[in-house]
Short mmCIF file of C-alpha atoms in Angstrom, two decimals:
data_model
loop_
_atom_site.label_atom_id
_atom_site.label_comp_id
_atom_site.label_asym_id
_atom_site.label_seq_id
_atom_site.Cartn_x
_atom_site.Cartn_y
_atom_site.Cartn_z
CA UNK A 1 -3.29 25.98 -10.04
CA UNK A 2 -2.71 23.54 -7.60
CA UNK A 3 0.76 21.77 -6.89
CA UNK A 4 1.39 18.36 -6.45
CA UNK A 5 4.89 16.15 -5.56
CA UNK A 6 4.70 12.73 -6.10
CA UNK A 7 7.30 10.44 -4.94
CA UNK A 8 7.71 7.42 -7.29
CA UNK A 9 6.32 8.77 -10.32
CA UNK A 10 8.03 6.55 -12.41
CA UNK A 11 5.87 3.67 -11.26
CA UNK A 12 2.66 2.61 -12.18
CA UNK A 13 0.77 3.85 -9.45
CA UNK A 14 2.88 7.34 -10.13
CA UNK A 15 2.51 7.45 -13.52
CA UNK A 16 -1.19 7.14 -13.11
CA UNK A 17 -1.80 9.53 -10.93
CA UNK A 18 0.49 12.29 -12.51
CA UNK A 19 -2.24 11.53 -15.64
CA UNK A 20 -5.11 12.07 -13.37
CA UNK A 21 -3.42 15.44 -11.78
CA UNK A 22 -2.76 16.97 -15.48
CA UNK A 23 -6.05 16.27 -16.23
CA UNK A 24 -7.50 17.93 -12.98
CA UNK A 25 -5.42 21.42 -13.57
CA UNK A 26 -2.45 20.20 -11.38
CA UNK A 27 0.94 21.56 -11.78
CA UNK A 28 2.92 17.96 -11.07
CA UNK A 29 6.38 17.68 -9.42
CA UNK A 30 7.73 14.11 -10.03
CA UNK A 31 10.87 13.44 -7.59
CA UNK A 32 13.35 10.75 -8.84
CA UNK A 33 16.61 9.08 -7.69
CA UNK A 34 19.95 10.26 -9.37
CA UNK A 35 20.73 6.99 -11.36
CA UNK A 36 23.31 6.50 -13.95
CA UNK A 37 20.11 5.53 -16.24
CA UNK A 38 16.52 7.06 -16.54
CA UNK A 39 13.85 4.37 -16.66
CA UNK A 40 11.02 6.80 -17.75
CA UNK A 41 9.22 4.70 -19.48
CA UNK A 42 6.26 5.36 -18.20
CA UNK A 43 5.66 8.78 -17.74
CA UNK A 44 7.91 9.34 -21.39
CA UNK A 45 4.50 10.24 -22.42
CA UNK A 46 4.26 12.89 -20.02
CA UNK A 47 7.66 14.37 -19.52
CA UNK A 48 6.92 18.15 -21.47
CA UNK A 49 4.28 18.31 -19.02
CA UNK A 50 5.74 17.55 -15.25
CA UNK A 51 8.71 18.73 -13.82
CA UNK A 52 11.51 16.01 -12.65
CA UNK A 53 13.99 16.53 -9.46
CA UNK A 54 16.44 14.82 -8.17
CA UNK A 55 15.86 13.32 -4.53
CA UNK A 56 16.26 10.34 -2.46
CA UNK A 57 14.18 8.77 -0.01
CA UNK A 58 17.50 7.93 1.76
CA UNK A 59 18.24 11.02 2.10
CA UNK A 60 16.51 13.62 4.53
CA UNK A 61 18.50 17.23 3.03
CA UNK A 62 17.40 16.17 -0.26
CA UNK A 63 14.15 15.62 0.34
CA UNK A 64 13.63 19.08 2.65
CA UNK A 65 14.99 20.74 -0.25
CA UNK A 66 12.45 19.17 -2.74
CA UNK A 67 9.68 20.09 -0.61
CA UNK A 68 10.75 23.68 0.15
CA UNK A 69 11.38 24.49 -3.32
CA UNK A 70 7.88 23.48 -4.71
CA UNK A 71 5.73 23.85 -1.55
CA UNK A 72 3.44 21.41 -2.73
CA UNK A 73 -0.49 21.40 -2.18
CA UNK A 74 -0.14 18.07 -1.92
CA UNK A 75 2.25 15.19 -1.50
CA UNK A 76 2.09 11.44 -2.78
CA UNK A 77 4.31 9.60 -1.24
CA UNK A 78 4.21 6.12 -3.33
CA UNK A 79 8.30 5.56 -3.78
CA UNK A 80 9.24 1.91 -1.80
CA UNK A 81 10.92 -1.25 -2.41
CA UNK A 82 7.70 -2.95 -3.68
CA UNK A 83 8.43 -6.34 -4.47
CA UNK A 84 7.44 -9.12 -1.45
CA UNK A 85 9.89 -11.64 -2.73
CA UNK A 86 12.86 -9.00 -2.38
CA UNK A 87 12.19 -8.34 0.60
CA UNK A 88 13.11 -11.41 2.56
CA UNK A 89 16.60 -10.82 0.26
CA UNK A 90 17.33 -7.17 1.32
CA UNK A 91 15.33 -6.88 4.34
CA UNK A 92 17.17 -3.77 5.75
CA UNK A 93 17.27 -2.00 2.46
CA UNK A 94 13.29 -2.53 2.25
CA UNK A 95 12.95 -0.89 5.61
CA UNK A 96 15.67 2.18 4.98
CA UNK A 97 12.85 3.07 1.99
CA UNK A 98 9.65 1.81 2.83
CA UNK A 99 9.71 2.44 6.59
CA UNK A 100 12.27 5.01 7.52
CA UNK A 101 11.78 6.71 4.19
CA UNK A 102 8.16 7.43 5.36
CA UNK A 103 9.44 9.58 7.92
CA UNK A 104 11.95 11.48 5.93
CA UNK A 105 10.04 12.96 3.77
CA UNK A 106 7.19 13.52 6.51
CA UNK A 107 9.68 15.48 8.56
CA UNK A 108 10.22 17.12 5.88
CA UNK A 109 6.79 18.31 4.74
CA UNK A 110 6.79 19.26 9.34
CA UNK A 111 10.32 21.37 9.09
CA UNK A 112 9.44 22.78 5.35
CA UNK A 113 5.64 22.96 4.33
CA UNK A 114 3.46 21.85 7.02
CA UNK A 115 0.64 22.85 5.23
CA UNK A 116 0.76 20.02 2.53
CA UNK A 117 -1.79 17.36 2.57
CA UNK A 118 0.34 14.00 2.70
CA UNK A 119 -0.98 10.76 1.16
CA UNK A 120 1.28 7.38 2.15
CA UNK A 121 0.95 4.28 -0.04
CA UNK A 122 0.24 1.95 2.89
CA UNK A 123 -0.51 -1.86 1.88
CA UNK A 124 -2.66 -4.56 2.30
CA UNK A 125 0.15 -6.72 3.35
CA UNK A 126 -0.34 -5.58 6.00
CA UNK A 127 -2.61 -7.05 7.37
CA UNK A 128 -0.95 -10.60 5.94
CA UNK A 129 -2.35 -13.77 7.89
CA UNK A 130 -5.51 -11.62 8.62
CA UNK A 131 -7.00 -11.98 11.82
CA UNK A 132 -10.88 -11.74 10.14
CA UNK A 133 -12.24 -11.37 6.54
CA UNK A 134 -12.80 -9.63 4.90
CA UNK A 135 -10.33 -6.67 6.17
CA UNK A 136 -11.38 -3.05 7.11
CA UNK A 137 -9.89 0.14 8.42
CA UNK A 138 -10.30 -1.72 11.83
CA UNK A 139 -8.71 -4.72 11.39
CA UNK A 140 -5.52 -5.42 13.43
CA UNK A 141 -2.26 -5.81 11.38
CA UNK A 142 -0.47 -9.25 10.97
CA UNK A 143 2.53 -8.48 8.08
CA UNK A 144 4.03 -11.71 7.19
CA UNK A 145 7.10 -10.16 4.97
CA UNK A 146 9.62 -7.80 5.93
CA UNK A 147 8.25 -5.54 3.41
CA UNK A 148 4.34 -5.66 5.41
CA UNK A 149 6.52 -5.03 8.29
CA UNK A 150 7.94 -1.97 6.61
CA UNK A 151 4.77 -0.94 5.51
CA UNK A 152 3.32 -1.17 9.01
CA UNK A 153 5.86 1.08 10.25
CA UNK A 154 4.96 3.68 7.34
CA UNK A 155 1.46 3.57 8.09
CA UNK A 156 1.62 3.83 12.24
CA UNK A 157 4.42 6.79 11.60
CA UNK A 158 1.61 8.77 9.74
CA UNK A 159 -0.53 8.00 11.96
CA UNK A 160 1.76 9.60 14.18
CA UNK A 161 2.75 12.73 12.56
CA UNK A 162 -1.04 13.31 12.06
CA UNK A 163 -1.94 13.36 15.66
CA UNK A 164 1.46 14.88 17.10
CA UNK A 165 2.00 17.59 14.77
CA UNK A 166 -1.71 18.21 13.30
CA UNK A 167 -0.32 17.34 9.48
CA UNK A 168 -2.95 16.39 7.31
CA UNK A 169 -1.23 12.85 6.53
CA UNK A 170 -3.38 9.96 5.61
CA UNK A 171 -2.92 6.68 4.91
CA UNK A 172 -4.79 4.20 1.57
CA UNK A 173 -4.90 0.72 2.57
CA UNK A 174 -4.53 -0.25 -1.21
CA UNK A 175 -5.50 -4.29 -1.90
CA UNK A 176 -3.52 -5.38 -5.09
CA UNK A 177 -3.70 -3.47 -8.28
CA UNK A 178 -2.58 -4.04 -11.62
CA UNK A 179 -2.10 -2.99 -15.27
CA UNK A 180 -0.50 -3.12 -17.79
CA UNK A 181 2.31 -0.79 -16.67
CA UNK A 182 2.68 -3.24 -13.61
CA UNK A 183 6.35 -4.43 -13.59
CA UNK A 184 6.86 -7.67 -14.70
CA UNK A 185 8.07 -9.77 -11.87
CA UNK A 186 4.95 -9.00 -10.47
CA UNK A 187 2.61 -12.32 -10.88
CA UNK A 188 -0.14 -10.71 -12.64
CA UNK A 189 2.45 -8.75 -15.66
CA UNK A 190 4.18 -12.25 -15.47
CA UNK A 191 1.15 -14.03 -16.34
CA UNK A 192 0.26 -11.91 -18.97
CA UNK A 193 3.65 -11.50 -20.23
CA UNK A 194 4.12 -15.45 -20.87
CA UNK A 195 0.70 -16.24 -21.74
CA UNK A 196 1.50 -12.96 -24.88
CA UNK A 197 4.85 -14.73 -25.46
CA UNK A 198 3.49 -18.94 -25.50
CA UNK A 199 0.49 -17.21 -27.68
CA UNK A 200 3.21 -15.87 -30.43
CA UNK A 201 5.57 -18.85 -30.16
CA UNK A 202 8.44 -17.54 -28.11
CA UNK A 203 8.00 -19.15 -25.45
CA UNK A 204 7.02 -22.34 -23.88
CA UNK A 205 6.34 -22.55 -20.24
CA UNK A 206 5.01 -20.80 -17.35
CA UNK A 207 6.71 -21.34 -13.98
CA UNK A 208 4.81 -20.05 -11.10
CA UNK A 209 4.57 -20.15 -6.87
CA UNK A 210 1.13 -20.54 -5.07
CA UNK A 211 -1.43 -21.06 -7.33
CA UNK A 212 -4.13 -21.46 -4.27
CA UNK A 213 -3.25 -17.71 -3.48
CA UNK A 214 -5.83 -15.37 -3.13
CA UNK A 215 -6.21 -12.21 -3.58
CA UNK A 216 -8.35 -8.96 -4.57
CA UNK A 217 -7.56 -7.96 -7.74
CA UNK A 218 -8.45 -4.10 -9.01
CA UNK A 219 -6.98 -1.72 -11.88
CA UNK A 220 -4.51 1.18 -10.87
CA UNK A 221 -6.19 3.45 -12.57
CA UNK A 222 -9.11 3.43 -10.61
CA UNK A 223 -7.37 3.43 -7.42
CA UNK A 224 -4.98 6.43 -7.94
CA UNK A 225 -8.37 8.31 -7.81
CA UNK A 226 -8.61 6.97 -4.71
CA UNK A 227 -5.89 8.65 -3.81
CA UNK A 228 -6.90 11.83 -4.67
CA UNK A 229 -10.24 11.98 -3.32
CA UNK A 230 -8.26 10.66 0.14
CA UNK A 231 -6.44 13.90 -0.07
CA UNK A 232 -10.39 15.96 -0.88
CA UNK A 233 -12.08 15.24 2.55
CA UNK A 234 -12.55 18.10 5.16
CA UNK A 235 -10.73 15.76 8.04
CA UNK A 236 -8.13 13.06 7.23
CA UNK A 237 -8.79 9.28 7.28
CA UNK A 238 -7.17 6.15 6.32
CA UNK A 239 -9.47 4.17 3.81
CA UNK A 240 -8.75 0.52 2.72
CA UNK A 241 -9.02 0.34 -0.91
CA UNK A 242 -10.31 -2.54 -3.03
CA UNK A 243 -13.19 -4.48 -4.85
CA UNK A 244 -14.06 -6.57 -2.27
CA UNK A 245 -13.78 -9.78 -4.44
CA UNK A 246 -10.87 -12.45 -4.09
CA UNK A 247 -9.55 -14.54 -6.79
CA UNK A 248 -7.12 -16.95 -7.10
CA UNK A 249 -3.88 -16.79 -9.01
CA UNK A 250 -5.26 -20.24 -10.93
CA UNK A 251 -8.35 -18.19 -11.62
CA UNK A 252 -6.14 -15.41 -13.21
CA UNK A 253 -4.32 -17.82 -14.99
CA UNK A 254 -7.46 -19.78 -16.40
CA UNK A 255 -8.74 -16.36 -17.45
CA UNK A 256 -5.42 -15.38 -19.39
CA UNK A 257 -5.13 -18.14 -21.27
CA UNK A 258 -8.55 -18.73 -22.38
CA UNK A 259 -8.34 -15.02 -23.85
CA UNK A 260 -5.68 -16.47 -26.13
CA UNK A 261 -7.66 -19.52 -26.45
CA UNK A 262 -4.53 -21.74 -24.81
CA UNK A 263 -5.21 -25.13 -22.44
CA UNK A 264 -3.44 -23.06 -19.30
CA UNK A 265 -2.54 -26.85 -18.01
CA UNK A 266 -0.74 -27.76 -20.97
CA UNK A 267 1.94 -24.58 -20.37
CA UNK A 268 2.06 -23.98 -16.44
CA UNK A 269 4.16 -25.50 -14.27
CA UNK A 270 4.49 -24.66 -10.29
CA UNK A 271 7.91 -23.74 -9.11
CA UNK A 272 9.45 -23.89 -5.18
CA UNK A 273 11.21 -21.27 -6.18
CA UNK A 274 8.59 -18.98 -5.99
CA UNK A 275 6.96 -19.94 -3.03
CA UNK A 276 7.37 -17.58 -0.20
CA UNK A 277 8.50 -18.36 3.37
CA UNK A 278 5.71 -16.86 4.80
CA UNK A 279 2.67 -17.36 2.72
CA UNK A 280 -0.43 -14.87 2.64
CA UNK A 281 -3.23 -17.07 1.73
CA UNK A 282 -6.35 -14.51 1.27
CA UNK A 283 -6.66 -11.00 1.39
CA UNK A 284 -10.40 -9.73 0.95
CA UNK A 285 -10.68 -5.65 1.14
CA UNK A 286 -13.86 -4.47 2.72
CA UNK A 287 -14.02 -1.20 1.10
CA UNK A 288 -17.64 0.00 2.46
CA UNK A 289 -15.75 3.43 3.94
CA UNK A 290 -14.63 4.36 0.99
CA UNK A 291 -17.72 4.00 -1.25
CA UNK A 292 -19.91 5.79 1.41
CA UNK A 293 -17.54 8.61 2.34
CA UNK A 294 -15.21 8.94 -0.95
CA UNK A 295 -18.24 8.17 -3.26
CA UNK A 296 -15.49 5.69 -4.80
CA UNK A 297 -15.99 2.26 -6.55
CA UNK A 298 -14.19 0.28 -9.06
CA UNK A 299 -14.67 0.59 -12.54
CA UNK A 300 -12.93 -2.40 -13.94
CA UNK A 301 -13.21 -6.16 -13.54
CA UNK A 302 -11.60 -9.01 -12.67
CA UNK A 303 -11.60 -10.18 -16.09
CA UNK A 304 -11.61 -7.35 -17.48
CA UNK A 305 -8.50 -6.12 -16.49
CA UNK A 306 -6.39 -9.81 -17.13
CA UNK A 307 -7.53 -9.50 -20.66
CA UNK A 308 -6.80 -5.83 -20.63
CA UNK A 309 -3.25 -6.26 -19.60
CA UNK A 310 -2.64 -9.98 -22.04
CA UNK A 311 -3.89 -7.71 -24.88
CA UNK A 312 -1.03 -4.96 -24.06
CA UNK A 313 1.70 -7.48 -23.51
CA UNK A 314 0.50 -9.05 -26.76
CA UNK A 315 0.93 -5.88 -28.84
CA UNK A 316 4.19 -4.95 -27.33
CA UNK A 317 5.85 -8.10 -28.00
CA UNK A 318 4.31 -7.93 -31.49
CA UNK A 319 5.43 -4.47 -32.08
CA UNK A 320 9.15 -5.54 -31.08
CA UNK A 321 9.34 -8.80 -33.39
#
């Protein structure tokens, strides 16, 4: 039976991918940070059926430990501060997990269990004010947040481990994915989340940044097998990951709403607030490497996936009335 760690496995991304592991014959490690509260939602569903530990991606004994006790087949590494916006307010937190944390637990899988396969969550922010469209393995890097800063770091620091120590360590250049386990400040969940809650009468207005924004949209379930089949392939690579269509955050909201059947104009309203300092105007994945050499693709839509997650957020408010 083969033995995976994944770091984050409380998020979405995690919690998908634990799914996919069971359901490949994995034995699935999940590592955590010692809170005062467990937010397990997702993975409650799963919990007879993994095995928790305690570790921090702040902390480099904790994370040698982890990895010497389980000596993993292979490691996820998708734990990070992951919201944009908060990371222009805690800028040096952001880079303590998602750039020096990279290297923890990569010096850990060198001192403890070299002979993992590493996968790190890399980012298409990235590539931020992109230099040419759409983006590819290839294409330089131009972050425009202190978080695709952090990420940058991440993804040159595998790099680097890869070709100084001979780790198998790859990177996925994931474009933006959603569902309906996304958390909710993110602007997709948010969308879907008020659109659910003006729909059933509790609330009134939607207040969002950039609606000129665009970006390419794909569901996290299809791209956690991404991540798997990364980890498959005799040599290791870095693959960007996406649908290679762009859409705009008025498109998303259009496509919400008219689910519902709601005027979107008659409830949105665009904030300052949520503008960012640095604005990424289009990302576009070009994801022809990983269809030819992965034999990945997609499986959901654009639309299918807004209506997908409205639906959820519908029947969870519903269910809580």
């Amino acid at each position: 039976m083969p033995r995976a760690l994944i770091t984050g496995i409380t998020g979405q991304d995690g919690s998908y991918l634990a799914e996919l592991l069971l359901q490949k014959g994995y034995e699935v490690t999940g590592v955590v940070r010692r809170t005062s509260h467990h937010s397990y939602e997702r993975i409650e569903h799963l919990l007879g059926r993994v095995q928790i530990l305690p570790a921090d991606l702040l902390d480099q004994h904790s994370l040698t430990m982890v990895i010497k006790e389980t000596e993993p087949d292979e490691v996820y590494n998708l734990a990070a501060q992951s919201y944009v916006p908060t990371s222009w307010t805690q800028p040096v937190l952001t880079g303590e997990f998602t750039a020096l944390g990279v290297t923890r637990i990569l010096e850990a899988i060198r001192l403890a269990w070299p002979r993992a396969r590493f996968y790190q969550a890399s980012s298409s922010e990235m590539f931020g004010r992109a230099v040419e469209s759409p983006q590819r393995e290839t294409t330089p890097f131009y972050p425009r947040s202190p978080y695709g800063v952090a990420k940058c770091y991440g993804h040159w620091i595998t790099v680097n481990y890869r070709e100084s120590y001979g780790l198998y360590a790859v990177s996925g250049i994931l474009f933006n994915h959603e569902s309906p386990r996304r958390g909710i400040e993110f602007v997709t969940r948010k969308v879907s989340d008020g659109v659910a809650r003006i729909k059933l009468g509790i609330g009134r207005e939607l207040r969002l940044g950039n609606l000129d924004a665009q970006r390419d949209w794909g569901y996290a379930g299809d791209y956690v097998d991404a991540m798997w089949r990364m980890l498959q392939q005799p040599e290791p690579q870095d693959y960007v990951i996406g649908t290679g269509e762009t859409h705009t955050v008025r498109e998303l909201v259009e496509v919400a709403f008219a689910h519902v059947g709601l005027d979107w104009q008659a409830h949105v309203r665009t904030d300052p607030r949520f503008m960012r300092p640095a604005e990424v105007d289009v990302l576009l994945a070009d994801p022809t490497r990983a269809r030819e050499e992965l034999g990945w693709s997609p499986t959901v839509g654009f639309r299918e996936l807004i209506t997908m997650m409205v639906d959820a957020d519908l029947k969870r408010l519903e269910a809580a009335r």
